[in-house]
mmCIF file with all atom_site columns, C-alpha atoms in Angstrom:
data_model
loop_
_atom_site.group_PDB
_atom_site.id
_atom_site.type_symbol
_atom_site.label_atom_id
_atom_site.label_alt_id
_atom_site.label_comp_id
_atom_site.label_asym_id
_atom_site.label_entity_id
_atom_site.label_seq_id
_atom_site.pdbx_PDB_ins_code
_atom_site.Cartn_x
_atom_site.Cartn_y
_atom_site.Cartn_z
_atom_site.occupancy
_atom_site.B_iso_or_equiv
_atom_site.pdbx_formal_charge
_atom_site.auth_seq_id
_atom_site.auth_comp_id
_atom_site.auth_asym_id
_atom_site.auth_atom_id
_atom_site.pdbx_PDB_model_num
ATOM 1   C CA . GLY A 1 1   ? -7.535 -24.834 -2.275  1.00 0.00 ? 93  GLY A CA 1
ATOM 2   C CA . ASN A 1 2   ? -4.173 -26.543 -2.116  1.00 0.00 ? 94  ASN A CA 1
ATOM 3   C CA . SER A 1 3   ? -2.620 -27.094 1.284   1.00 0.00 ? 95  SER A CA 1
ATOM 4   C CA . VAL A 1 4   ? -0.177 -29.220 3.244   1.00 0.00 ? 96  VAL A CA 1
ATOM 5   C CA . THR A 1 5   ? -0.586 -30.301 6.849   1.00 0.00 ? 97  THR A CA 1
ATOM 6   C CA . GLN A 1 6   ? 2.305  -31.588 8.917   1.00 0.00 ? 98  GLN A CA 1
ATOM 7   C CA . MET A 1 7   ? 2.452  -32.991 12.410  1.00 0.00 ? 99  MET A CA 1
ATOM 8   C CA . GLU A 1 8   ? 3.310  -30.405 15.003  1.00 0.00 ? 100 GLU A CA 1
ATOM 9   C CA . GLY A 1 9   ? 6.687  -30.472 16.671  1.00 0.00 ? 101 GLY A CA 1
ATOM 10  C CA . PRO A 1 10  ? 9.081  -30.376 18.093  1.00 0.00 ? 102 PRO A CA 1
ATOM 11  C CA . VAL A 1 11  ? 9.840  -34.058 17.744  1.00 0.00 ? 103 VAL A CA 1
ATOM 12  C CA . THR A 1 12  ? 12.558 -35.137 20.157  1.00 0.00 ? 104 THR A CA 1
ATOM 13  C CA . LEU A 1 13  ? 14.275 -38.492 19.659  1.00 0.00 ? 105 LEU A CA 1
ATOM 14  C CA . SER A 1 14  ? 17.320 -40.313 20.910  1.00 0.00 ? 106 SER A CA 1
ATOM 15  C CA . GLU A 1 15  ? 20.066 -41.212 18.472  1.00 0.00 ? 107 GLU A CA 1
ATOM 16  C CA . GLU A 1 16  ? 19.303 -44.388 16.446  1.00 0.00 ? 108 GLU A CA 1
ATOM 17  C CA . ALA A 1 17  ? 15.550 -44.098 17.061  1.00 0.00 ? 109 ALA A CA 1
ATOM 18  C CA . PHE A 1 18  ? 12.994 -44.517 14.265  1.00 0.00 ? 110 PHE A CA 1
ATOM 19  C CA . LEU A 1 19  ? 11.572 -41.329 12.804  1.00 0.00 ? 111 LEU A CA 1
ATOM 20  C CA . THR A 1 20  ? 8.170  -40.649 11.282  1.00 0.00 ? 112 THR A CA 1
ATOM 21  C CA . ILE A 1 21  ? 6.949  -37.171 10.387  1.00 0.00 ? 113 ILE A CA 1
ATOM 22  C CA . ASN A 1 22  ? 3.395  -37.182 9.061   1.00 0.00 ? 114 ASN A CA 1
ATOM 23  C CA . CYS A 1 23  ? 2.344  -35.115 6.063   1.00 0.00 ? 115 CYS A CA 1
ATOM 24  C CA . THR A 1 24  ? -1.032 -34.988 4.355   1.00 0.00 ? 116 THR A CA 1
ATOM 25  C CA . TYR A 1 25  ? -2.114 -32.782 1.489   1.00 0.00 ? 117 TYR A CA 1
ATOM 26  C CA . THR A 1 26  ? -5.156 -31.354 -0.234  1.00 0.00 ? 118 THR A CA 1
ATOM 27  C CA . ALA A 1 27  ? -4.848 -30.580 -3.921  1.00 0.00 ? 119 ALA A CA 1
ATOM 28  C CA . THR A 1 28  ? -7.133 -29.840 -6.844  1.00 0.00 ? 120 THR A CA 1
ATOM 29  C CA . GLY A 1 29  ? -5.043 -31.961 -9.206  1.00 0.00 ? 121 GLY A CA 1
ATOM 30  C CA . TYR A 1 30  ? -2.191 -34.455 -9.073  1.00 0.00 ? 122 TYR A CA 1
ATOM 31  C CA . PRO A 1 31  ? 0.723  -32.731 -7.397  1.00 0.00 ? 123 PRO A CA 1
ATOM 32  C CA . SER A 1 32  ? 4.378  -33.547 -7.088  1.00 0.00 ? 124 SER A CA 1
ATOM 33  C CA . LEU A 1 33  ? 5.391  -33.936 -3.450  1.00 0.00 ? 125 LEU A CA 1
ATOM 34  C CA . PHE A 1 34  ? 8.579  -32.882 -1.735  1.00 0.00 ? 126 PHE A CA 1
ATOM 35  C CA . TRP A 1 35  ? 10.405 -32.908 1.565   1.00 0.00 ? 127 TRP A CA 1
ATOM 36  C CA . TYR A 1 36  ? 12.772 -30.023 2.219   1.00 0.00 ? 128 TYR A CA 1
ATOM 37  C CA . VAL A 1 37  ? 15.186 -29.758 5.158   1.00 0.00 ? 129 VAL A CA 1
ATOM 38  C CA . GLN A 1 38  ? 16.465 -26.582 6.812   1.00 0.00 ? 130 GLN A CA 1
ATOM 39  C CA . TYR A 1 39  ? 19.549 -26.884 8.989   1.00 0.00 ? 131 TYR A CA 1
ATOM 40  C CA . PRO A 1 40  ? 20.161 -24.184 11.618  1.00 0.00 ? 132 PRO A CA 1
ATOM 41  C CA . GLY A 1 41  ? 21.094 -20.856 10.043  1.00 0.00 ? 133 GLY A CA 1
ATOM 42  C CA . GLU A 1 42  ? 20.723 -22.104 6.481   1.00 0.00 ? 134 GLU A CA 1
ATOM 43  C CA . GLY A 1 43  ? 18.225 -22.012 3.639   1.00 0.00 ? 135 GLY A CA 1
ATOM 44  C CA . LEU A 1 44  ? 16.055 -24.925 2.589   1.00 0.00 ? 136 LEU A CA 1
ATOM 45  C CA . GLN A 1 45  ? 17.485 -27.900 0.704   1.00 0.00 ? 137 GLN A CA 1
ATOM 46  C CA . LEU A 1 46  ? 15.557 -30.513 -1.232  1.00 0.00 ? 138 LEU A CA 1
ATOM 47  C CA . LEU A 1 47  ? 15.696 -33.814 0.660   1.00 0.00 ? 139 LEU A CA 1
ATOM 48  C CA . LEU A 1 48  ? 13.560 -36.037 -1.585  1.00 0.00 ? 140 LEU A CA 1
ATOM 49  C CA . LYS A 1 49  ? 10.638 -35.949 -3.980  1.00 0.00 ? 141 LYS A CA 1
ATOM 50  C CA . ALA A 1 50  ? 7.970  -38.067 -5.663  1.00 0.00 ? 142 ALA A CA 1
ATOM 51  C CA . THR A 1 51  ? 6.066  -37.095 -8.774  1.00 0.00 ? 143 THR A CA 1
ATOM 52  C CA . LYS A 1 52  ? 3.273  -39.682 -9.009  1.00 0.00 ? 144 LYS A CA 1
ATOM 53  C CA . ALA A 1 53  ? 1.254  -42.099 -6.933  1.00 0.00 ? 145 ALA A CA 1
ATOM 54  C CA . ASP A 1 54  ? 3.167  -45.006 -5.350  1.00 0.00 ? 146 ASP A CA 1
ATOM 55  C CA . ASP A 1 55  ? 6.539  -43.404 -6.124  1.00 0.00 ? 147 ASP A CA 1
ATOM 56  C CA . LYS A 1 56  ? 9.033  -43.621 -3.284  1.00 0.00 ? 148 LYS A CA 1
ATOM 57  C CA . GLY A 1 57  ? 11.523 -40.823 -2.803  1.00 0.00 ? 149 GLY A CA 1
ATOM 58  C CA . SER A 1 58  ? 14.704 -41.546 -0.862  1.00 0.00 ? 150 SER A CA 1
ATOM 59  C CA . ASN A 1 59  ? 17.890 -39.775 0.123   1.00 0.00 ? 151 ASN A CA 1
ATOM 60  C CA . LYS A 1 60  ? 20.403 -39.929 2.995   1.00 0.00 ? 152 LYS A CA 1
ATOM 61  C CA . GLY A 1 61  ? 18.462 -42.775 4.634   1.00 0.00 ? 153 GLY A CA 1
ATOM 62  C CA . PHE A 1 62  ? 15.166 -40.874 4.529   1.00 0.00 ? 154 PHE A CA 1
ATOM 63  C CA . GLU A 1 63  ? 12.185 -42.265 2.614   1.00 0.00 ? 155 GLU A CA 1
ATOM 64  C CA . ALA A 1 64  ? 8.665  -41.147 1.752   1.00 0.00 ? 156 ALA A CA 1
ATOM 65  C CA . THR A 1 65  ? 5.999  -42.831 -0.383  1.00 0.00 ? 157 THR A CA 1
ATOM 66  C CA . TYR A 1 66  ? 3.360  -40.938 -2.355  1.00 0.00 ? 158 TYR A CA 1
ATOM 67  C CA . ARG A 1 67  ? 0.025  -42.394 -1.192  1.00 0.00 ? 159 ARG A CA 1
ATOM 68  C CA . LYS A 1 68  ? -2.790 -41.100 -3.356  1.00 0.00 ? 160 LYS A CA 1
ATOM 69  C CA . GLU A 1 69  ? -5.504 -43.065 -1.522  1.00 0.00 ? 161 GLU A CA 1
ATOM 70  C CA . THR A 1 70  ? -4.652 -41.435 1.809   1.00 0.00 ? 162 THR A CA 1
ATOM 71  C CA . THR A 1 71  ? -3.254 -38.181 0.308   1.00 0.00 ? 163 THR A CA 1
ATOM 72  C CA . SER A 1 72  ? -0.141 -38.621 2.410   1.00 0.00 ? 164 SER A CA 1
ATOM 73  C CA . PHE A 1 73  ? 3.633  -38.373 2.059   1.00 0.00 ? 165 PHE A CA 1
ATOM 74  C CA . HIS A 1 74  ? 5.048  -39.366 5.449   1.00 0.00 ? 166 HIS A CA 1
ATOM 75  C CA . LEU A 1 75  ? 8.793  -39.009 6.035   1.00 0.00 ? 167 LEU A CA 1
ATOM 76  C CA . GLU A 1 76  ? 10.620 -41.936 7.670   1.00 0.00 ? 168 GLU A CA 1
ATOM 77  C CA . LYS A 1 77  ? 14.144 -42.820 8.709   1.00 0.00 ? 169 LYS A CA 1
ATOM 78  C CA . GLY A 1 78  ? 15.179 -46.016 10.398  1.00 0.00 ? 170 GLY A CA 1
ATOM 79  C CA . SER A 1 79  ? 17.945 -44.639 12.608  1.00 0.00 ? 171 SER A CA 1
ATOM 80  C CA . VAL A 1 80  ? 18.331 -40.911 13.209  1.00 0.00 ? 172 VAL A CA 1
ATOM 81  C CA . GLN A 1 81  ? 21.585 -39.140 14.021  1.00 0.00 ? 173 GLN A CA 1
ATOM 82  C CA . VAL A 1 82  ? 22.286 -35.931 15.920  1.00 0.00 ? 174 VAL A CA 1
ATOM 83  C CA . SER A 1 83  ? 23.217 -34.370 12.575  1.00 0.00 ? 175 SER A CA 1
ATOM 84  C CA . ASP A 1 84  ? 19.609 -34.888 11.396  1.00 0.00 ? 176 ASP A CA 1
ATOM 85  C CA . SER A 1 85  ? 18.430 -32.202 13.812  1.00 0.00 ? 177 SER A CA 1
ATOM 86  C CA . ALA A 1 86  ? 16.728 -29.627 11.595  1.00 0.00 ? 178 ALA A CA 1
ATOM 87  C CA . VAL A 1 87  ? 13.356 -28.342 10.458  1.00 0.00 ? 179 VAL A CA 1
ATOM 88  C CA . TYR A 1 88  ? 11.584 -30.521 7.895   1.00 0.00 ? 180 TYR A CA 1
ATOM 89  C CA . PHE A 1 89  ? 9.051  -29.097 5.444   1.00 0.00 ? 181 PHE A CA 1
ATOM 90  C CA . CYS A 1 90  ? 6.596  -31.065 3.358   1.00 0.00 ? 182 CYS A CA 1
ATOM 91  C CA . ALA A 1 91  ? 5.531  -29.325 0.143   1.00 0.00 ? 183 ALA A CA 1
ATOM 92  C CA . LEU A 1 92  ? 3.532  -29.832 -3.026  1.00 0.00 ? 184 LEU A CA 1
ATOM 93  C CA . ALA A 1 93  ? 3.723  -28.336 -6.483  1.00 0.00 ? 185 ALA A CA 1
ATOM 94  C CA . LEU A 1 94  ? 0.994  -28.253 -9.090  1.00 0.00 ? 186 LEU A CA 1
ATOM 95  C CA . TYR A 1 95  ? 1.278  -25.726 -11.871 1.00 0.00 ? 187 TYR A CA 1
ATOM 96  C CA . GLY A 1 96  ? 3.939  -23.194 -12.740 1.00 0.00 ? 188 GLY A CA 1
ATOM 97  C CA . ASN A 1 97  ? 6.559  -24.326 -10.252 1.00 0.00 ? 189 ASN A CA 1
ATOM 98  C CA . LYS A 1 98  ? 4.816  -22.717 -7.305  1.00 0.00 ? 190 LYS A CA 1
ATOM 99  C CA . LEU A 1 99  ? 5.470  -24.673 -4.135  1.00 0.00 ? 191 LEU A CA 1
ATOM 100 C CA . VAL A 1 100 ? 2.962  -24.851 -1.284  1.00 0.00 ? 192 VAL A CA 1
ATOM 101 C CA . PHE A 1 101 ? 4.671  -25.580 2.039   1.00 0.00 ? 193 PHE A CA 1
ATOM 102 C CA . GLY A 1 102 ? 3.528  -27.086 5.276   1.00 0.00 ? 194 GLY A CA 1
ATOM 103 C CA . ALA A 1 103 ? 4.299  -25.296 8.551   1.00 0.00 ? 195 ALA A CA 1
ATOM 104 C CA . GLY A 1 104 ? 7.436  -27.324 9.200   1.00 0.00 ? 196 GLY A CA 1
ATOM 105 C CA . THR A 1 105 ? 8.353  -29.820 11.916  1.00 0.00 ? 197 THR A CA 1
ATOM 106 C CA . ILE A 1 106 ? 11.326 -29.295 14.199  1.00 0.00 ? 198 ILE A CA 1
ATOM 107 C CA . LEU A 1 107 ? 13.341 -32.464 14.830  1.00 0.00 ? 199 LEU A CA 1
ATOM 108 C CA . ARG A 1 108 ? 15.744 -32.642 17.752  1.00 0.00 ? 200 ARG A CA 1
ATOM 109 C CA . VAL A 1 109 ? 17.971 -35.686 18.129  1.00 0.00 ? 201 VAL A CA 1
ATOM 110 C CA . LYS A 1 110 ? 19.774 -36.244 21.425  1.00 0.00 ? 202 LYS A CA 1
ATOM 111 C CA . SER A 1 111 ? 22.967 -38.239 21.782  1.00 0.00 ? 203 SER A CA 1
ATOM 112 C CA . ASN B 2 1   ? 29.992 -20.781 -8.258  1.00 0.00 ? 282 ASN B CA 1
ATOM 113 C CA . ALA B 2 2   ? 28.129 -19.103 -5.390  1.00 0.00 ? 283 ALA B CA 1
ATOM 114 C CA . GLY B 2 3   ? 24.622 -20.412 -6.191  1.00 0.00 ? 284 GLY B CA 1
ATOM 115 C CA . VAL B 2 4   ? 22.018 -18.141 -4.619  1.00 0.00 ? 285 VAL B CA 1
ATOM 116 C CA . THR B 2 5   ? 23.154 -15.272 -2.411  1.00 0.00 ? 286 THR B CA 1
ATOM 117 C CA . GLN B 2 6   ? 21.131 -12.763 -0.408  1.00 0.00 ? 287 GLN B CA 1
ATOM 118 C CA . THR B 2 7   ? 22.079 -9.317  0.850   1.00 0.00 ? 288 THR B CA 1
ATOM 119 C CA . PRO B 2 8   ? 21.916 -8.307  3.666   1.00 0.00 ? 289 PRO B CA 1
ATOM 120 C CA . LYS B 2 9   ? 21.858 -11.214 6.137   1.00 0.00 ? 290 LYS B CA 1
ATOM 121 C CA . PHE B 2 10  ? 20.319 -9.187  8.957   1.00 0.00 ? 291 PHE B CA 1
ATOM 122 C CA . ARG B 2 11  ? 18.561 -5.840  9.172   1.00 0.00 ? 292 ARG B CA 1
ATOM 123 C CA . VAL B 2 12  ? 16.637 -3.861  11.757  1.00 0.00 ? 293 VAL B CA 1
ATOM 124 C CA . LEU B 2 13  ? 14.242 -1.159  10.539  1.00 0.00 ? 294 LEU B CA 1
ATOM 125 C CA . LYS B 2 14  ? 11.951 1.324   12.196  1.00 0.00 ? 295 LYS B CA 1
ATOM 126 C CA . THR B 2 15  ? 8.305  1.456   11.193  1.00 0.00 ? 296 THR B CA 1
ATOM 127 C CA . GLY B 2 16  ? 7.915  3.513   8.028   1.00 0.00 ? 297 GLY B CA 1
ATOM 128 C CA . GLN B 2 17  ? 11.471 3.066   6.777   1.00 0.00 ? 298 GLN B CA 1
ATOM 129 C CA . SER B 2 18  ? 12.189 1.536   3.398   1.00 0.00 ? 299 SER B CA 1
ATOM 130 C CA . MET B 2 19  ? 14.730 -0.990  2.245   1.00 0.00 ? 300 MET B CA 1
ATOM 131 C CA . THR B 2 20  ? 15.603 -3.339  -0.603  1.00 0.00 ? 301 THR B CA 1
ATOM 132 C CA . LEU B 2 21  ? 16.667 -6.959  -0.325  1.00 0.00 ? 302 LEU B CA 1
ATOM 133 C CA . LEU B 2 22  ? 18.876 -8.301  -3.092  1.00 0.00 ? 303 LEU B CA 1
ATOM 134 C CA . CYS B 2 23  ? 18.900 -11.849 -4.398  1.00 0.00 ? 304 CYS B CA 1
ATOM 135 C CA . ALA B 2 24  ? 21.615 -12.842 -6.859  1.00 0.00 ? 305 ALA B CA 1
ATOM 136 C CA . GLN B 2 25  ? 22.095 -16.156 -8.690  1.00 0.00 ? 306 GLN B CA 1
ATOM 137 C CA . ASP B 2 26  ? 24.822 -17.448 -10.970 1.00 0.00 ? 307 ASP B CA 1
ATOM 138 C CA . MET B 2 27  ? 23.021 -20.573 -12.195 1.00 0.00 ? 308 MET B CA 1
ATOM 139 C CA . ASN B 2 28  ? 21.366 -18.936 -15.205 1.00 0.00 ? 309 ASN B CA 1
ATOM 140 C CA . HIS B 2 29  ? 17.930 -19.909 -13.900 1.00 0.00 ? 310 HIS B CA 1
ATOM 141 C CA . GLU B 2 30  ? 14.874 -18.257 -15.398 1.00 0.00 ? 311 GLU B CA 1
ATOM 142 C CA . TYR B 2 31  ? 12.535 -18.468 -12.417 1.00 0.00 ? 312 TYR B CA 1
ATOM 143 C CA . MET B 2 32  ? 13.122 -16.577 -9.163  1.00 0.00 ? 313 MET B CA 1
ATOM 144 C CA . TYR B 2 33  ? 10.981 -16.344 -6.039  1.00 0.00 ? 314 TYR B CA 1
ATOM 145 C CA . TRP B 2 34  ? 10.701 -14.427 -2.793  1.00 0.00 ? 315 TRP B CA 1
ATOM 146 C CA . TYR B 2 35  ? 9.242  -16.180 0.264   1.00 0.00 ? 316 TYR B CA 1
ATOM 147 C CA . ARG B 2 36  ? 8.728  -15.166 3.837   1.00 0.00 ? 317 ARG B CA 1
ATOM 148 C CA . GLN B 2 37  ? 9.023  -17.634 6.691   1.00 0.00 ? 318 GLN B CA 1
ATOM 149 C CA . ASP B 2 38  ? 7.061  -17.112 9.884   1.00 0.00 ? 319 ASP B CA 1
ATOM 150 C CA . PRO B 2 39  ? 6.841  -19.426 12.902  1.00 0.00 ? 320 PRO B CA 1
ATOM 151 C CA . GLY B 2 40  ? 4.182  -22.096 12.505  1.00 0.00 ? 321 GLY B CA 1
ATOM 152 C CA . MET B 2 41  ? 3.326  -21.011 8.965   1.00 0.00 ? 322 MET B CA 1
ATOM 153 C CA . GLY B 2 42  ? 6.004  -22.490 6.771   1.00 0.00 ? 323 GLY B CA 1
ATOM 154 C CA . LEU B 2 43  ? 7.077  -20.477 3.738   1.00 0.00 ? 324 LEU B CA 1
ATOM 155 C CA . ARG B 2 44  ? 4.661  -18.251 1.868   1.00 0.00 ? 325 ARG B CA 1
ATOM 156 C CA . LEU B 2 45  ? 5.267  -16.929 -1.621  1.00 0.00 ? 326 LEU B CA 1
ATOM 157 C CA . ILE B 2 46  ? 5.410  -13.124 -1.866  1.00 0.00 ? 327 ILE B CA 1
ATOM 158 C CA . HIS B 2 47  ? 6.283  -12.490 -5.529  1.00 0.00 ? 328 HIS B CA 1
ATOM 159 C CA . TYR B 2 48  ? 7.964  -14.408 -8.283  1.00 0.00 ? 329 TYR B CA 1
ATOM 160 C CA . SER B 2 49  ? 9.460  -13.894 -11.726 1.00 0.00 ? 330 SER B CA 1
ATOM 161 C CA . VAL B 2 50  ? 9.488  -16.205 -14.742 1.00 0.00 ? 331 VAL B CA 1
ATOM 162 C CA . GLY B 2 51  ? 12.147 -14.237 -16.578 1.00 0.00 ? 332 GLY B CA 1
ATOM 163 C CA . GLU B 2 52  ? 14.004 -10.968 -16.931 1.00 0.00 ? 333 GLU B CA 1
ATOM 164 C CA . GLY B 2 53  ? 11.613 -8.029  -16.921 1.00 0.00 ? 334 GLY B CA 1
ATOM 165 C CA . THR B 2 54  ? 8.647  -10.026 -15.570 1.00 0.00 ? 335 THR B CA 1
ATOM 166 C CA . THR B 2 55  ? 7.111  -10.222 -12.104 1.00 0.00 ? 336 THR B CA 1
ATOM 167 C CA . ALA B 2 56  ? 3.940  -11.703 -10.651 1.00 0.00 ? 337 ALA B CA 1
ATOM 168 C CA . LYS B 2 57  ? 2.140  -11.751 -7.320  1.00 0.00 ? 338 LYS B CA 1
ATOM 169 C CA . GLY B 2 58  ? 2.246  -14.712 -5.019  1.00 0.00 ? 339 GLY B CA 1
ATOM 170 C CA . GLU B 2 59  ? 0.191  -15.543 -1.965  1.00 0.00 ? 340 GLU B CA 1
ATOM 171 C CA . VAL B 2 60  ? 1.107  -12.551 0.244   1.00 0.00 ? 341 VAL B CA 1
ATOM 172 C CA . PRO B 2 61  ? 2.203  -9.639  -2.007  1.00 0.00 ? 342 PRO B CA 1
ATOM 173 C CA . ASP B 2 62  ? 0.765  -6.666  -0.083  1.00 0.00 ? 343 ASP B CA 1
ATOM 174 C CA . GLY B 2 63  ? 3.340  -4.181  1.186   1.00 0.00 ? 344 GLY B CA 1
ATOM 175 C CA . TYR B 2 64  ? 6.089  -5.462  -1.128  1.00 0.00 ? 345 TYR B CA 1
ATOM 176 C CA . ASN B 2 65  ? 7.345  -4.599  -4.586  1.00 0.00 ? 346 ASN B CA 1
ATOM 177 C CA . VAL B 2 66  ? 9.813  -6.466  -6.776  1.00 0.00 ? 347 VAL B CA 1
ATOM 178 C CA . SER B 2 67  ? 11.919 -5.902  -9.856  1.00 0.00 ? 348 SER B CA 1
ATOM 179 C CA . ARG B 2 68  ? 13.837 -8.212  -12.198 1.00 0.00 ? 349 ARG B CA 1
ATOM 180 C CA . LEU B 2 69  ? 15.861 -5.858  -14.385 1.00 0.00 ? 350 LEU B CA 1
ATOM 181 C CA . LYS B 2 70  ? 18.639 -8.387  -14.869 1.00 0.00 ? 351 LYS B CA 1
ATOM 182 C CA . LYS B 2 71  ? 18.228 -12.139 -15.170 1.00 0.00 ? 352 LYS B CA 1
ATOM 183 C CA . GLN B 2 72  ? 20.594 -12.834 -12.303 1.00 0.00 ? 353 GLN B CA 1
ATOM 184 C CA . ASN B 2 73  ? 19.062 -10.410 -9.795  1.00 0.00 ? 354 ASN B CA 1
ATOM 185 C CA . PHE B 2 74  ? 15.661 -10.258 -8.103  1.00 0.00 ? 355 PHE B CA 1
ATOM 186 C CA . LEU B 2 75  ? 15.009 -7.328  -5.754  1.00 0.00 ? 356 LEU B CA 1
ATOM 187 C CA . LEU B 2 76  ? 12.390 -7.199  -3.007  1.00 0.00 ? 357 LEU B CA 1
ATOM 188 C CA . GLY B 2 77  ? 11.410 -3.752  -1.764  1.00 0.00 ? 358 GLY B CA 1
ATOM 189 C CA . LEU B 2 78  ? 9.577  -2.579  1.316   1.00 0.00 ? 359 LEU B CA 1
ATOM 190 C CA . GLU B 2 79  ? 8.441  1.011   0.768   1.00 0.00 ? 360 GLU B CA 1
ATOM 191 C CA . SER B 2 80  ? 7.092  1.623   4.282   1.00 0.00 ? 361 SER B CA 1
ATOM 192 C CA . ALA B 2 81  ? 8.021  -1.164  6.669   1.00 0.00 ? 362 ALA B CA 1
ATOM 193 C CA . ALA B 2 82  ? 5.526  -2.394  9.261   1.00 0.00 ? 363 ALA B CA 1
ATOM 194 C CA . PRO B 2 83  ? 6.070  -4.652  12.301  1.00 0.00 ? 364 PRO B CA 1
ATOM 195 C CA . SER B 2 84  ? 3.985  -7.325  10.541  1.00 0.00 ? 365 SER B CA 1
ATOM 196 C CA . GLN B 2 85  ? 6.804  -7.610  8.013   1.00 0.00 ? 366 GLN B CA 1
ATOM 197 C CA . THR B 2 86  ? 9.207  -8.886  10.645  1.00 0.00 ? 367 THR B CA 1
ATOM 198 C CA . SER B 2 87  ? 10.194 -12.239 9.206   1.00 0.00 ? 368 SER B CA 1
ATOM 199 C CA . VAL B 2 88  ? 12.919 -14.279 7.576   1.00 0.00 ? 369 VAL B CA 1
ATOM 200 C CA . TYR B 2 89  ? 12.985 -13.768 3.815   1.00 0.00 ? 370 TYR B CA 1
ATOM 201 C CA . PHE B 2 90  ? 14.215 -16.427 1.426   1.00 0.00 ? 371 PHE B CA 1
ATOM 202 C CA . CYS B 2 91  ? 14.985 -16.159 -2.238  1.00 0.00 ? 372 CYS B CA 1
ATOM 203 C CA . ALA B 2 92  ? 14.843 -19.217 -4.484  1.00 0.00 ? 373 ALA B CA 1
ATOM 204 C CA . THR B 2 93  ? 15.479 -20.065 -8.135  1.00 0.00 ? 374 THR B CA 1
ATOM 205 C CA . ASP B 2 94  ? 14.768 -22.907 -10.538 1.00 0.00 ? 375 ASP B CA 1
ATOM 206 C CA . ARG B 2 95  ? 14.941 -23.855 -14.207 1.00 0.00 ? 376 ARG B CA 1
ATOM 207 C CA . VAL B 2 96  ? 12.185 -23.225 -16.690 1.00 0.00 ? 377 VAL B CA 1
ATOM 208 C CA . GLY B 2 97  ? 9.506  -25.895 -16.617 1.00 0.00 ? 378 GLY B CA 1
ATOM 209 C CA . SER B 2 98  ? 11.081 -27.787 -13.726 1.00 0.00 ? 379 SER B CA 1
ATOM 210 C CA . VAL B 2 99  ? 9.326  -28.578 -10.478 1.00 0.00 ? 380 VAL B CA 1
ATOM 211 C CA . ASP B 2 100 ? 12.137 -30.874 -9.452  1.00 0.00 ? 381 ASP B CA 1
ATOM 212 C CA . THR B 2 101 ? 13.858 -28.491 -7.144  1.00 0.00 ? 382 THR B CA 1
ATOM 213 C CA . GLN B 2 102 ? 14.208 -24.938 -6.082  1.00 0.00 ? 383 GLN B CA 1
ATOM 214 C CA . TYR B 2 103 ? 17.565 -23.663 -4.872  1.00 0.00 ? 384 TYR B CA 1
ATOM 215 C CA . PHE B 2 104 ? 17.286 -21.455 -1.818  1.00 0.00 ? 385 PHE B CA 1
ATOM 216 C CA . GLY B 2 105 ? 19.459 -18.648 -0.562  1.00 0.00 ? 386 GLY B CA 1
ATOM 217 C CA . PRO B 2 106 ? 20.577 -18.483 3.080   1.00 0.00 ? 387 PRO B CA 1
ATOM 218 C CA . GLY B 2 107 ? 17.899 -15.993 4.113   1.00 0.00 ? 388 GLY B CA 1
ATOM 219 C CA . THR B 2 108 ? 17.619 -12.424 5.405   1.00 0.00 ? 389 THR B CA 1
ATOM 220 C CA . ARG B 2 109 ? 16.356 -11.870 8.938   1.00 0.00 ? 390 ARG B CA 1
ATOM 221 C CA . LEU B 2 110 ? 14.412 -8.597  9.067   1.00 0.00 ? 391 LEU B CA 1
ATOM 222 C CA . THR B 2 111 ? 13.090 -6.986  12.240  1.00 0.00 ? 392 THR B CA 1
ATOM 223 C CA . VAL B 2 112 ? 10.772 -3.997  12.067  1.00 0.00 ? 393 VAL B CA 1
ATOM 224 C CA . LEU B 2 113 ? 10.417 -2.090  15.328  1.00 0.00 ? 394 LEU B CA 1
#
C-alpha cells in the first residue's frame, strides 16, 4: 500500500540551528509529495510541494527535494526561528486527490 | 471570505450520544473531506465528497455518516458516539482535479466519555 514514514519527534533546536526532518514514502505509482505545517490551535497549511522526481519545493526558507532513488522528501531549513515551532506533516497524493499523511513531527525551537 | 469553517470548535459527548459536525466553505470548491487526527497517527481520511449529492468512504469510515446536500456544506455525523471516536476532526476542500493543495478548517476537538 501507500504510506509515509517520518522521523519521530519532538525535535528540539536552538534558534538559528539547521533543521532536517526525514520523510520516506512507499507508493504504488509516482506520487506528488507535500509538506504541511500545523501551528498550535490551527488547521494544516501547505508549506511546499513537489510533483516529480528531482523537483525541489521551497517556501519560507524551507526546502525539500523529491528523491525517487531513495523514495525520500526530507525537509530542511538553514536557520530556524522560534516562530517555526509547529507540527510538520509529510504527505503524498496519487489518484483522486486523496492525501496520505505521515504521523507528524513536532518541532520546538528555543530562543 | 472565511475560507473553511467548522462548527463547533469543542464538544464533549457521553457514550451513545449523537452529534453532527458542520463544515462550510465559501471557495466554491467541488471536493470536500473529513479527517481525524490522533496522536502518532497523522491524519486519516474518514469520508469525502467529489460534488454536491455525492459521498464516498475513506480509510476509516466506520461509525460515521456524511451528507453533502449543498455544495458549500459537508456534514459529519456520529449516530452513537464511542470513546474511540475521541479525536480532533478536520475538514478540508480543494478544486476539481487538483492535488496542489487542500485548504483545512481549524478543527473540532471531540471528547467522548
